[in-house]
Structure formats: C-alpha cells, structure tokens
C-alpha cells in the first residue's frame, strides 16, 4: 500500500528527471552515503552519533519495528525534541516505507490529536519528558480514539516501558531496507496553516532530496561544515534548507542546541567551532543584544554564515549582522510546501540586506498575480504563485482547500504578497493568508478562533496580528462575550484544550460587535488598523 498524494503531471515529472533534479533515490540514501565513516554526524547534549552509528542504529530500529509489524504504507506520529534520536527514528521509518508526521516539540494535545486524526498512525514515538506524556491521561485518550495505533515507543521511558534506546541499540542481522518508491510519499511536513485544522504536506523522496541537494550547492556545505541547529529540529527550515539533512548529505557535523538563546548557543558555537547556523529574526535581535552587552563576539569567531528566515528580516537588523557578528548573512524565504529562496553567497551587500533571495531551481516557476489571477510586471506587489520540482501539488486529503489554493495549472498560491525584481529576486511585502507570523512561528487564526468559540460565554472571536518590535508580530484576539470574562480565564480555557504556548493570544480586547466587510466576513484589516491607532495613542 502506498500513501495517497497529488502527483506532478507526467510531462513535468519527465522534465524534472531529464534535468537530473529527480534522481530516483530514497531519502535514506542520505544516511547510507557515509555509512563507513566514524566521523561525528550529530551531537546533542547526551551523545555524539557517528555516521556509522546513525546508519546502524536506524537499521536496528527499523528491524525492531518490522518485527512489530511495520509495513510500507503505514504512518507514524513522532514527537521528539532536539536530540540525535530524531534522525535515528526518521531514517528507520523511511527505511521501512513508513511515513512519519514530525510534530514540533512545542505542540500539545490539540495539534497531536489533529495529526493523528488525519494520518491514523500505526506507531507513536514520543518523549515521556514532554508534559503531555508525563502521565497517561492524553495517551489513553489517543489510543482509545485510534485502535489502529498499535505500538508506542518512548524516549526517556518510564519503568518497564518500551524504550527507544533499547530498540535501536539492539543488534540485528542482515536488515534489508524497503523504502517507498522515490516518487511516492516519504513523510509529511507540517503547514504553518491558515485553516481550522493544521494541514499536512506529503513530501516525496525525489522532491525533498532535490531541495536538499540544491540547498547544499547554494550554501556551499561540505564535509567541513559545522552546523548549529538552534531551531526546532522538526521544522522544514533546519531539516532541509540545507539543515541537518544537508549537512548529513555533505558529510559535515550538526550540533543540536536545546534553544536559540545566546546563553545556550554562544558556548556551543565556541566549543564546537560552529561555521554556520540558522535563526529567525527575533533570535538575531537577542544575539545582537547579547553581543553588545557581554562583548562576547570573539566566542563567535568560527561562524562564517548566518542564515535568517521564517519571517521578514528588516534591513536595519540585517545590516547589523555583518558589522556586529562579523559573519556573512544569508536570507532564506521558504515554506514547508516547497519553494525555498536564498540570497546567494556572492550577491552584493544591498541584495543580501534588502531581498529574500531567489529560488533554488531554474525550474521553480514563480510569478506574481493580481486579485483576478493575472500576471503583474516586475517590482509590483501581488500574490506569490509557484510550481516546481520540489513544490507539492496538494495538501493531504484536502480536496476543498486544494481547490482554493491551487490554480488550474497547478500553481500554488502561498498567501504571501511579494514583488519580484528584474533579476528574479523576491521581497516579501505582506500576507493575504489568515495567519500570524509570530517571529517565525505561524499561527492559523481560524484554529484559535474555533477554540475560543468553544467557550460557552464567547459569541464571536477574531485573531489578528499586531506589530511587535522583537517578534515582528504578536497576536491579539478580539472577543465578543455574553458576559464579562477575564483574559486569564480565556488563556486558561485555551491551555486546557492543549495548544502550543506560542499560539496563546498575547492580548485580548473585548468588544460589543466585530466589524464586517460587505460580504459579511470579519473585517480584520479594520481591526488591525484599530490596533495601530491604539498603539499611537498609547505611545
Ligand atoms: P510554513 O507554512 O510554516 O512553512 O511557513 C512558510 C511561510 O513563512 C511563508 O509562506 C512566509 O509567509 C513565511 N516566511 C518564511 N520565510 C520568510 C522570510 N524570509 N521572510 C518573510 N516571510 C517568510
Ligand atoms: O518559514 C518556513 O517555513 C521556512 C523558512 C525558511 C522554511 O520552511 C524553510 C526555510 O525551508
């Protein structure tokens, strides 16, 4: 059985193969290329994993999962933090043709429930140290709802539980991998989303592998690359842009930081002589502040390249990076759906400071549409439309949503408002999708509105972005309630439903009615304007 997804049309698939983008190799090739090497591949707070161990442990874990009935076409729900096990598990599952969803470690019951409902996982691999698994309340609920969930394997198990480490360290004889076909689904990526339930993005081996190799070329990763992963390991950016998979492909080493704070990262950079890392803009601000306050810039002397993406980087912040950190800046504008843009290492300073780069592939087709879907000339702001050799063709099991965000030629409308200059470089000018980008962490407004409206005293709720100096954006919930209710109560209500902390509204505003547009939708533009006015008055 293989997992369903929307394939590329045959003529495009042929073109992508002819041009050498699609190599018809499974992603597990990445863990096998350096299998004989004893060089370190991934270093976390607990262990150093060599390339040979990564290959061997993922074989051994795969053999154990196979013995428990894992089959090609199965799915698995995974939630692991920044630890070596993330990639042991990732490769083990792919070696069996089992497709994982990798939840972020910040995700809680609500997100995991939504993913499980969509993929109906046969396996759960999660961390007992995560608060939602510290007792069995949520776990019992999950297995009651999902009879197909037959095996759970714990990182940091309680006594007498099936432990991840004990499985991957158990010797096996002659395991033969059976990955899914290279032009089929390898795993699911998470969408930042704008809808009530988070959507899943099927990624094939061919398309994802190409985006990794293309990124490695552009970013010039080699076996001498020493990469610090300070972002959540499951995110598309540190997975593939070029991320840890790019480092593994090139033969370098990745060091995993538990968080992106300067206190955590500066010491790791110094100790491991890190050459490259990836951050979101708010982390850059904190790093620059720490450098100024502590005068610790010499700790970062090995750093050659700082990638910044996930949210818009202001020109003023960008300019401080080469000057104050003393390394090169690369802007990265990517999405888990596919398309990734980079400024190139040899671009001029102005291009690097003021644009979000250009696509990986000569066959990434990117254009700007007006509201009627007509193409706009260069340097004009409109909707980003794209298709290409590593941009997906449809969300998993979401025909209605797909009909809305793809045009008839298979171009995906990301919801970003951009302009493209004559050189093909993109600047991100805004957003049309109903999402808040809280310093790189995406919040789908509808998801939070639905959860708020489950409260018996709430009649109507609308979540909008408000400007924030550090995070770029924060979230504000406008609420119409039946009776007086406090912000703390609503926060508690949301926490009880188990959502990631970053999704909790930063501010609540209670109001009599929500303004509507002529077609009867909540007028969020007006609400955002109101917040700007408020801010001016309070300033
Ligand atoms: P996701 O759907 O979570 O993969 O997030 C992808 C979205 O993040 C993009 O569609 C953009 O809205 C936003 N994004 C990513 N990188 C940048 C960037 N460098 N500048 C502005 N927005 C970005
Ligand atoms: O924000 C993103 O999703 C993102 C940013 C940079 C991404 O998916 C990527 C690079 O690959």
Coordinates of C-alpha atoms and ligand atoms in Angstrom, one line a residue:
X1 CA 0.0 0.0 0.0
X2 CA 1.3 3.4 -0.8
X3 CA 0.1 6.7 0.7
X4 CA -2.1 8.9 -1.5
X5 CA -1.0 12.3 -2.7
X6 CA -1.4 14.6 -5.6
X7 CA 1.3 13.7 -8.2
X8 CA 3.0 16.0 -10.6
X9 CA 1.7 15.8 -14.2
X10 CA 3.7 13.2 -16.2
X11 CA 5.3 15.8 -18.6
X12 CA 6.7 17.8 -15.6
X13 CA 7.9 14.6 -13.9
X14 CA 9.7 13.7 -17.1
X15 CA 11.3 17.1 -17.3
X16 CA 12.5 17.0 -13.7
X17 CA 14.1 13.6 -14.3
X18 CA 15.7 14.6 -17.5
X19 CA 17.2 17.7 -15.9
X20 CA 18.6 15.5 -13.1
X21 CA 16.6 17.1 -10.4
X22 CA 14.8 13.9 -9.5
X23 CA 17.3 11.1 -9.0
X24 CA 15.0 8.3 -8.0
X25 CA 16.9 7.7 -4.8
X26 CA 15.1 7.4 -1.4
X27 CA 16.0 9.9 1.3
X28 CA 17.6 7.1 3.2
X29 CA 20.4 7.4 0.7
X30 CA 21.5 10.3 2.9
X31 CA 22.1 8.1 5.9
X32 CA 23.9 5.5 3.9
X33 CA 26.4 7.7 1.8
X34 CA 28.9 7.9 4.7
X35 CA 27.9 4.7 6.5
X36 CA 31.5 3.5 6.7
X37 CA 32.6 6.8 8.4
X38 CA 33.3 7.1 12.1
X39 CA 33.2 10.8 11.9
X40 CA 30.6 12.6 14.1
X41 CA 27.3 13.2 12.3
X42 CA 25.1 14.6 15.1
X43 CA 26.0 15.9 18.5
X44 CA 23.4 16.5 21.2
X45 CA 23.5 17.1 24.9
X46 CA 23.7 13.4 25.6
X47 CA 25.7 11.8 22.9
X48 CA 27.8 12.1 19.7
X49 CA 26.4 10.0 16.9
X50 CA 28.8 8.9 14.2
X51 CA 27.8 8.4 10.6
X52 CA 28.2 4.6 11.0
X53 CA 26.1 4.6 14.2
X54 CA 23.4 6.6 12.5
X55 CA 23.2 4.1 9.7
X56 CA 23.4 1.1 12.1
X57 CA 21.0 2.4 14.7
X58 CA 18.4 3.3 12.2
X59 CA 18.8 -0.2 10.7
X60 CA 18.4 -1.8 14.1
X61 CA 15.4 0.3 15.0
X62 CA 13.8 -0.5 11.6
X63 CA 14.3 -4.2 12.2
X64 CA 12.6 -3.9 15.6
X65 CA 9.7 -2.0 14.1
X66 CA 9.4 -4.6 11.3
X67 CA 9.3 -7.3 13.9
X68 CA 6.3 -5.4 15.4
X69 CA 4.5 -5.4 12.1
X70 CA 5.6 -2.2 10.5
X71 CA 4.8 -2.2 6.8
X72 CA 5.3 0.1 3.8
X73 CA 2.3 2.5 3.6
X74 CA 2.0 2.7 7.4
X75 CA 2.2 6.1 9.1
X76 CA 3.7 7.1 12.4
X77 CA 3.2 10.1 14.7
X78 CA 6.5 11.4 16.1
X79 CA 7.2 14.0 18.7
X80 CA 10.9 14.3 19.7
X81 CA 12.9 17.4 20.7
X82 CA 16.4 18.4 19.5
X83 CA 18.1 15.0 20.0
X84 CA 20.0 12.6 17.9
X85 CA 17.1 10.1 18.1
X86 CA 15.0 12.4 15.8
X87 CA 17.2 11.3 12.9
X88 CA 17.6 7.6 14.0
X89 CA 13.8 7.4 14.0
X90 CA 13.4 9.4 10.8
X91 CA 15.7 7.1 8.8
X92 CA 14.4 3.9 10.4
X93 CA 10.8 4.7 9.4
X94 CA 11.8 5.7 5.9
X95 CA 13.8 2.5 5.5
X96 CA 10.5 0.7 6.1
X97 CA 8.4 2.9 3.8
X98 CA 6.6 4.2 6.9
X99 CA 5.7 7.9 6.6
X100 CA 6.0 10.0 9.8
X101 CA 4.5 13.2 10.8
X102 CA 7.0 15.0 13.0
X103 CA 5.1 17.2 15.4
X104 CA 7.0 20.1 16.9
X105 CA 8.1 19.7 20.5
X106 CA 6.0 22.8 21.4
X107 CA 2.9 21.1 20.1
X108 CA 0.3 19.9 22.7
X109 CA -2.7 17.6 22.7
X110 CA -4.7 19.6 20.3
X111 CA -2.1 19.5 17.5
X112 CA -1.2 15.9 18.0
X113 CA -4.9 14.9 18.0
X114 CA -5.4 16.7 14.7
X115 CA -2.4 15.0 13.1
X116 CA -3.5 11.5 14.4
X117 CA -7.0 12.1 13.1
X118 CA -5.5 12.7 9.6
X119 CA -2.9 10.0 9.3
X120 CA -4.3 7.3 11.6
X121 CA -0.9 6.3 12.8
X122 CA 0.2 2.7 13.5
X123 CA 3.1 3.9 15.6
X124 CA 3.7 6.6 18.2
X125 CA 7.2 7.6 19.1
X126 CA 7.3 10.3 21.7
X127 CA 9.1 11.6 24.8
X128 CA 7.9 10.8 28.3
X129 CA 9.6 14.0 29.4
X130 CA 7.1 16.0 27.4
X131 CA 4.4 17.5 29.7
X132 CA 1.5 15.9 27.8
X133 CA 3.0 12.4 28.3
X134 CA 4.1 12.8 31.9
X135 CA 1.0 10.9 32.9
X136 CA -1.3 8.7 30.8
X137 CA -4.4 10.9 30.5
X138 CA -3.8 12.2 27.0
X139 CA -2.1 8.9 25.9
X140 CA -5.1 6.8 27.0
X141 CA -7.5 9.1 25.1
X142 CA -5.3 8.9 22.0
X143 CA -5.2 5.1 21.9
X144 CA -8.9 4.8 22.7
X145 CA -9.7 7.0 19.7
X146 CA -7.2 5.2 17.5
X147 CA -7.4 1.4 17.6
X148 CA -5.0 1.3 14.7
X149 CA -2.3 2.8 17.0
X150 CA -0.7 -0.5 17.9
X151 CA 2.8 0.4 19.2
X152 CA 4.2 3.1 21.3
X153 CA 7.9 3.6 21.8
X154 CA 9.1 6.1 24.4
X155 CA 12.1 8.2 24.5
X156 CA 13.0 8.5 28.2
X157 CA 10.6 5.7 29.1
X158 CA 9.0 5.1 32.5
X159 CA 10.0 1.9 34.2
X160 CA 9.0 -1.3 32.3
X161 CA 8.0 0.6 29.1
X162 CA 9.3 0.0 25.6
X163 CA 12.3 2.4 25.3
X164 CA 13.6 3.8 22.1
X165 CA 17.2 3.5 23.0
X166 CA 16.9 -0.2 23.9
X167 CA 15.4 -0.9 20.5
X168 CA 17.9 1.0 18.3
X169 CA 20.9 -0.4 20.2
X170 CA 19.7 -4.0 19.8
X171 CA 21.9 -5.8 17.2
X172 CA 20.1 -7.2 14.2
X173 CA 21.2 -9.5 11.4
X174 CA 21.0 -8.5 7.8
X175 CA 18.3 -5.9 7.7
X176 CA 17.2 -5.1 4.1
X177 CA 15.6 -1.7 3.7
X178 CA 12.3 -1.4 1.8
X179 CA 11.7 2.4 1.4
X180 CA 8.7 3.6 -0.6
X181 CA 9.2 4.4 -4.3
X182 CA 11.3 7.6 -4.7
X183 CA 8.4 9.3 -6.5
X184 CA 6.0 8.5 -3.6
X185 CA 5.4 10.0 -0.2
X186 CA 8.4 9.8 2.2
X187 CA 6.9 11.8 5.0
X188 CA 4.5 14.6 5.9
X189 CA 5.6 18.1 6.5
X190 CA 3.6 20.5 8.7
X191 CA 2.0 23.5 7.2
X192 CA 2.0 26.8 9.2
X193 CA -1.6 26.9 8.1
X194 CA -4.4 29.3 8.0
X195 CA -7.3 26.9 8.5
X196 CA -9.1 25.4 11.5
X197 CA -7.2 22.1 11.4
X198 CA -3.5 22.1 10.5
X199 CA -2.9 20.7 7.1
X200 CA -0.3 18.0 6.2
X201 CA 2.1 18.3 3.2
X202 CA 3.1 15.0 1.6
X203 CA 6.7 15.2 0.5
X204 CA 8.2 12.7 -1.9
X205 CA 11.8 11.4 -1.7
X206 CA 12.5 12.9 -5.1
X207 CA 11.3 16.3 -4.5
X208 CA 12.7 16.7 -1.0
X209 CA 16.1 15.2 -1.9
X210 CA 16.4 17.7 -4.7
X211 CA 15.6 20.7 -2.5
X212 CA 18.3 19.4 -0.1
X213 CA 21.0 18.9 -2.7
X214 CA 20.1 22.3 -4.4
X215 CA 20.4 24.0 -1.0
X216 CA 23.8 22.3 -0.2
X217 CA 25.1 23.6 -3.5
X218 CA 23.9 27.2 -2.9
X219 CA 25.1 27.3 0.7
X220 CA 28.3 25.6 -0.1
X221 CA 28.0 23.0 2.6
X222 CA 30.9 20.5 2.7
X223 CA 32.4 17.9 5.0
X224 CA 34.0 20.8 6.8
X225 CA 30.6 22.3 7.6
X226 CA 29.8 22.5 11.3
X227 CA 26.1 23.4 11.7
X228 CA 24.3 24.5 14.8
X229 CA 20.7 23.5 14.9
X230 CA 19.1 26.0 17.3
X231 CA 15.6 25.9 15.8
X232 CA 13.0 23.1 16.4
X233 CA 14.5 20.1 14.7
X234 CA 11.3 19.0 13.0
X235 CA 10.8 22.3 11.2
X236 CA 11.3 22.3 7.5
X237 CA 14.0 25.1 7.7
X238 CA 16.6 23.2 9.9
X239 CA 15.7 19.9 8.2
X240 CA 16.3 20.9 4.6
X241 CA 17.4 24.4 4.0
X242 CA 20.1 22.9 3.9
X243 CA 19.6 22.0 7.5
X244 CA 20.7 18.7 9.1
X245 CA 19.8 16.6 6.1
X246 CA 22.0 18.9 4.0
X247 CA 24.9 18.6 6.5
X248 CA 24.5 14.8 6.5
X249 CA 24.5 14.7 2.7
X250 CA 27.7 16.8 2.6
X251 CA 29.4 14.8 5.4
X252 CA 29.7 17.6 8.0
X253 CA 28.6 17.7 11.6
X254 CA 25.4 19.1 13.2
X255 CA 25.3 20.2 16.8
X256 CA 21.9 20.4 18.4
X257 CA 21.0 23.2 20.8
X258 CA 18.0 22.9 23.1
X259 CA 17.0 26.5 22.3
X260 CA 18.3 29.5 20.3
X261 CA 19.2 31.8 23.2
X262 CA 22.6 33.4 23.3
X263 CA 23.4 31.8 26.6
X264 CA 22.9 28.4 25.1
X265 CA 24.3 28.9 21.7
X266 CA 27.4 31.1 22.1
X267 CA 29.1 28.5 24.2
X268 CA 28.2 25.7 21.8
X269 CA 29.5 27.8 18.9
X270 CA 32.8 28.4 20.6
X271 CA 33.2 24.8 21.8
X272 CA 32.3 23.1 18.6
X273 CA 33.8 25.7 16.2
X274 CA 30.5 26.1 14.5
X275 CA 30.7 27.6 11.0
X276 CA 27.0 28.1 10.1
X277 CA 23.6 28.3 11.8
X278 CA 20.1 29.3 11.0
X279 CA 17.9 31.7 13.0
X280 CA 14.6 33.5 12.9
X281 CA 14.7 37.4 13.1
X282 CA 13.8 37.7 16.9
X283 CA 16.7 35.4 17.8
X284 CA 19.0 37.6 15.8
X285 CA 17.9 40.6 17.9
X286 CA 18.6 38.7 21.1
X287 CA 22.1 37.6 19.8
X288 CA 23.0 41.2 18.8
X289 CA 21.8 42.5 22.2
X290 CA 23.9 39.9 24.0
X291 CA 27.0 40.7 21.9
X292 CA 26.6 44.3 22.8
X293 CA 26.0 43.7 26.5
X294 CA 28.6 41.0 27.1
X295 CA 31.1 41.8 24.4
X296 CA 31.3 38.1 23.7
X297 CA 31.7 38.4 19.9
X298 CA 35.0 36.5 20.0
X299 CA 33.1 33.4 21.0
X300 CA 31.5 33.5 17.6
X301 CA 34.7 33.9 15.6
X302 CA 34.4 30.5 13.8
X303 CA 30.9 31.5 12.4
X304 CA 31.1 32.2 8.7
X305 CA 27.4 32.2 7.7
X306 CA 24.2 33.2 9.5
X307 CA 21.0 32.2 7.7
X308 CA 17.9 34.2 8.7
X309 CA 14.4 33.3 7.6
X310 CA 11.0 32.2 8.7
X311 CA 9.8 35.8 9.0
X312 CA 10.7 39.1 7.4
X313 CA 14.1 40.4 8.4
X314 CA 14.2 44.2 8.5
X315 CA 17.0 45.9 6.6
X316 CA 18.3 47.7 9.7
X317 CA 18.6 44.4 11.6
X318 CA 20.1 42.7 8.5
X319 CA 22.8 45.4 8.3
X320 CA 24.0 44.8 11.8
X321 CA 24.8 41.1 11.2
X322 CA 27.9 41.5 9.1
X323 CA 29.0 44.6 11.1
X324 CA 28.4 43.3 14.6
X325 CA 28.7 39.5 14.3
X326 CA 31.4 39.6 11.7
X327 CA 29.9 36.8 9.5
X328 CA 28.0 36.7 6.3
X329 CA 24.2 36.9 6.2
X330 CA 22.0 34.8 4.0
X331 CA 18.3 35.5 3.8
X332 CA 16.1 32.4 3.5
X333 CA 12.4 32.6 2.4
X334 CA 11.0 29.1 2.5
X335 CA 7.9 27.1 3.1
X336 CA 7.2 23.6 4.2
X337 CA 5.1 23.3 1.0
X338 CA 8.2 23.5 -1.1
X339 CA 9.6 26.7 -2.6
X340 CA 12.8 28.0 -0.9
X341 CA 14.6 31.2 -1.9
X342 CA 18.1 32.2 -0.8
X343 CA 20.3 35.2 -1.3
X344 CA 23.5 33.8 -2.8
X345 CA 26.8 33.9 -1.0
X346 CA 28.3 36.1 -3.8
X347 CA 25.4 38.5 -4.1
X348 CA 26.2 42.2 -3.4
X349 CA 25.6 43.6 0.0
X350 CA 22.5 45.5 -1.0
X351 CA 20.8 42.4 -2.4
X352 CA 21.6 40.4 0.7
X353 CA 20.3 43.1 3.0
X354 CA 17.1 44.0 1.2
X355 CA 15.8 40.9 -0.6
X356 CA 14.6 37.5 0.5
X357 CA 16.6 35.8 -2.3
X358 CA 15.7 33.8 -5.4
X359 CA 14.6 30.2 -5.9
X360 CA 16.8 27.2 -5.6
X361 CA 15.9 25.8 -9.0
X362 CA 16.0 27.2 -12.6
X363 CA 12.7 25.3 -12.9
X364 CA 11.0 26.9 -10.0
X365 CA 8.3 28.9 -11.7
X366 CA 7.4 31.9 -9.6
X367 CA 5.2 34.7 -10.7
X368 CA 3.1 37.5 -9.1
X369 CA -0.7 37.6 -9.6
X370 CA -3.2 40.3 -9.1
X371 CA -6.6 39.7 -7.5
X372 CA -8.0 38.3 -10.7
X373 CA -5.1 36.0 -11.2
X374 CA -3.4 38.0 -14.0
X375 CA 0.4 38.3 -14.0
X376 CA 1.9 41.5 -12.7
X377 CA 5.0 43.2 -14.0
X378 CA 8.3 43.2 -12.1
X379 CA 8.5 45.3 -8.9
X380 CA 4.8 45.2 -8.4
X381 CA 3.3 43.6 -5.3
X382 CA 0.8 40.8 -5.6
X383 CA 0.2 37.1 -4.8
X384 CA 3.0 34.6 -4.9
X385 CA 2.2 31.8 -7.3
X386 CA 4.6 28.9 -7.7
X387 CA 5.1 25.4 -9.0
X388 CA 8.3 23.4 -9.5
X389 CA 10.3 20.3 -8.9
X390 CA 10.0 20.3 -5.1
X391 CA 6.8 22.3 -4.5
X392 CA 3.9 20.0 -3.5
X393 CA 0.7 19.6 -5.6
X394 CA -1.8 19.3 -2.9
X395 CA -2.4 19.0 0.9
X396 CA -3.1 15.6 2.2
X397 CA -6.8 14.6 1.9
X398 CA -8.0 18.2 1.5
X399 CA -9.7 18.5 -1.9
X400 CA -11.7 21.6 -0.9
X401 CA -8.8 23.5 0.4
X402 CA -6.6 22.4 -2.5
X403 CA -9.2 23.8 -5.0
X404 CA -8.9 27.1 -3.2
X405 CA -5.1 27.4 -3.1
X406 CA -4.0 26.0 -6.5
X407 CA -4.9 27.4 -9.9
X408 CA -5.9 25.2 -12.9
X409 CA -2.2 24.9 -13.9
X410 CA -1.1 23.6 -10.6
X411 CA 0.4 26.8 -9.3
X412 CA 0.3 27.0 -5.5
X413 CA -0.8 30.4 -4.0
X414 CA 1.1 30.6 -0.8
X415 CA -0.8 33.5 0.6
X416 CA 2.3 35.7 0.7
X417 CA 2.3 39.1 -1.0
X418 CA 5.6 39.6 -2.8
X419 CA 7.4 41.6 -5.5
X420 CA 10.0 40.2 -7.9
X421 CA 12.7 42.4 -9.4
X422 CA 14.2 42.2 -12.8
X423 CA 16.9 39.8 -11.5
X424 CA 14.3 37.4 -10.2
X425 CA 14.9 38.3 -6.5
X426 CA 11.9 38.3 -4.2
X427 CA 10.9 40.7 -1.5
X428 CA 8.1 39.7 0.9
X429 CA 5.8 42.7 1.3
X430 CA 3.0 41.2 3.3
X431 CA 0.5 38.4 3.6
X432 CA -3.0 37.6 2.5
X433 CA -3.5 34.4 4.3
X434 CA -5.2 34.5 7.7
X435 CA -2.1 33.8 9.7
X436 CA 0.0 35.5 12.3
X437 CA 3.8 35.1 11.9
X438 CA 5.0 35.4 15.5
X439 CA 8.7 35.7 15.0
X440 CA 8.7 32.7 12.6
X441 CA 6.1 30.7 14.5
X442 CA 3.0 30.5 12.4
X443 CA -0.5 30.7 14.0
X444 CA -3.6 29.9 11.9
X445 CA -6.2 32.5 13.0
X446 CA -9.1 30.2 12.4
X447 CA -7.7 27.4 14.6
X448 CA -7.5 29.8 17.7
X449 CA -10.9 31.4 16.9
X450 CA -12.5 28.0 16.8
X451 CA -11.0 27.0 20.1
X452 CA -12.0 30.3 21.7
X453 CA -15.6 29.9 20.4
X454 CA -15.9 26.6 22.2
X455 CA -16.1 28.7 25.4
X456 CA -19.7 28.9 26.5
X457 CA -19.5 32.6 27.1
X458 CA -18.0 33.6 23.8
X459 CA -20.2 34.6 20.9
X460 CA -17.6 35.6 18.4
X461 CA -13.8 35.9 18.2
X462 CA -11.2 37.1 15.7
X463 CA -7.5 36.8 15.9
X464 CA -5.3 39.4 14.2
X465 CA -1.7 40.4 14.2
X466 CA -0.3 43.4 16.0
X467 CA 3.1 44.9 15.4
X468 CA 5.8 43.9 17.9
X469 CA 9.3 45.3 18.0
X470 CA 11.0 42.0 18.9
X471 CA 8.8 39.3 17.3
X472 CA 7.7 41.4 14.3
X473 CA 4.1 40.3 15.1
X474 CA 2.1 39.2 18.1
X475 CA -1.5 38.0 18.2
X476 CA -4.5 39.9 19.5
X477 CA -7.9 38.3 20.0
X478 CA -11.0 40.5 19.6
X479 CA -13.7 38.8 21.6
X480 CA -17.5 39.3 21.8
X481 CA -18.7 37.7 25.0
X482 CA -22.1 37.1 26.6
X483 CA -20.9 38.3 30.0
X484 CA -17.8 39.8 31.5
X485 CA -14.9 37.4 31.3
X486 CA -11.3 37.9 32.0
X487 CA -8.3 37.4 29.7
X488 CA -6.8 34.9 32.2
X489 CA -9.9 32.8 32.0
X490 CA -9.7 32.7 28.3
X491 CA -6.0 31.8 28.4
X492 CA -6.8 29.0 30.8
X493 CA -9.6 27.8 28.5
X494 CA -7.1 27.6 25.6
X495 CA -4.4 25.9 27.7
X496 CA -7.0 23.3 28.8
X497 CA -7.6 22.4 25.2
X498 CA -3.9 21.8 24.9
X499 CA -2.4 24.1 22.3
X500 CA 1.2 25.2 21.7
X501 CA 2.1 28.1 24.1
X502 CA 3.1 30.4 21.2
X503 CA -0.5 30.3 19.9
X504 CA -2.0 31.8 23.0
X505 CA -3.2 35.3 22.2
X506 CA -0.8 38.0 23.5
X507 CA -3.7 40.4 24.1
X508 CA -7.4 40.2 24.4
X509 CA -9.8 43.0 23.5
X510 CA -13.4 42.7 24.5
X511 CA -15.9 44.4 22.2
X512 CA -19.6 44.6 21.5
X513 CA -19.5 43.6 17.9
X514 CA -16.9 42.7 15.3
X515 CA -16.9 44.9 12.2
X516 CA -17.9 43.1 9.0
X517 CA -16.9 43.5 5.4
X518 CA -19.6 44.0 2.7
X519 CA -19.7 40.2 2.1
X520 CA -20.1 39.6 5.8
X521 CA -16.7 38.4 6.8
X522 CA -14.9 39.8 9.9
X523 CA -13.1 42.9 8.7
X524 CA -9.6 42.1 10.0
X525 CA -8.0 44.9 8.2
X526 CA -10.1 47.3 10.2
X527 CA -9.2 45.5 13.4
X528 CA -5.5 45.7 12.7
X529 CA -5.9 49.4 11.9
X530 CA -7.6 49.9 15.2
X531 CA -4.6 48.3 17.0
X532 CA -2.2 50.6 15.2
X533 CA -4.3 53.6 16.2
X534 CA -4.4 52.3 19.8
X535 CA -0.7 52.0 19.8
X536 CA -0.2 55.5 18.6
X537 CA -2.5 56.9 21.3
X538 CA -0.7 54.9 24.0
X539 CA 2.8 55.8 22.7
Ligands
LIG1 P1 5.2 27.4 6.9 O1 3.9 27.4 6.2 O2 5.2 27.2 8.3 O3 6.2 26.6 6.2 O4 5.7 28.9 6.7 C1 6.1 29.5 5.5 C2 5.7 30.9 5.5 O5 6.7 31.6 6.4 C3 5.9 31.6 4.2 O6 4.8 31.4 3.3 C4 6.0 33.0 4.6 O7 4.8 33.6 4.9 C5 6.8 32.9 5.9 N1 8.3 33.2 5.7 C6 9.3 32.2 5.6 N2 10.5 32.8 5.4 C7 10.2 34.1 5.3 C8 11.1 35.3 5.1 N3 12.4 35.1 5.0 N4 10.5 36.5 5.1 C9 9.2 36.6 5.2 N5 8.3 35.6 5.4 C10 8.9 34.4 5.5
LIG2 O1 9.2 29.5 7.5 C1 9.4 28.4 6.9 O2 8.6 27.5 6.8 C2 10.8 28.3 6.3 C3 11.7 29.3 6.4 C4 13.0 29.1 5.8 C5 11.1 27.1 5.6 O3 10.2 26.1 5.5 C6 12.3 26.9 5.0 C7 13.3 27.9 5.1 O4 12.6 25.7 4.4

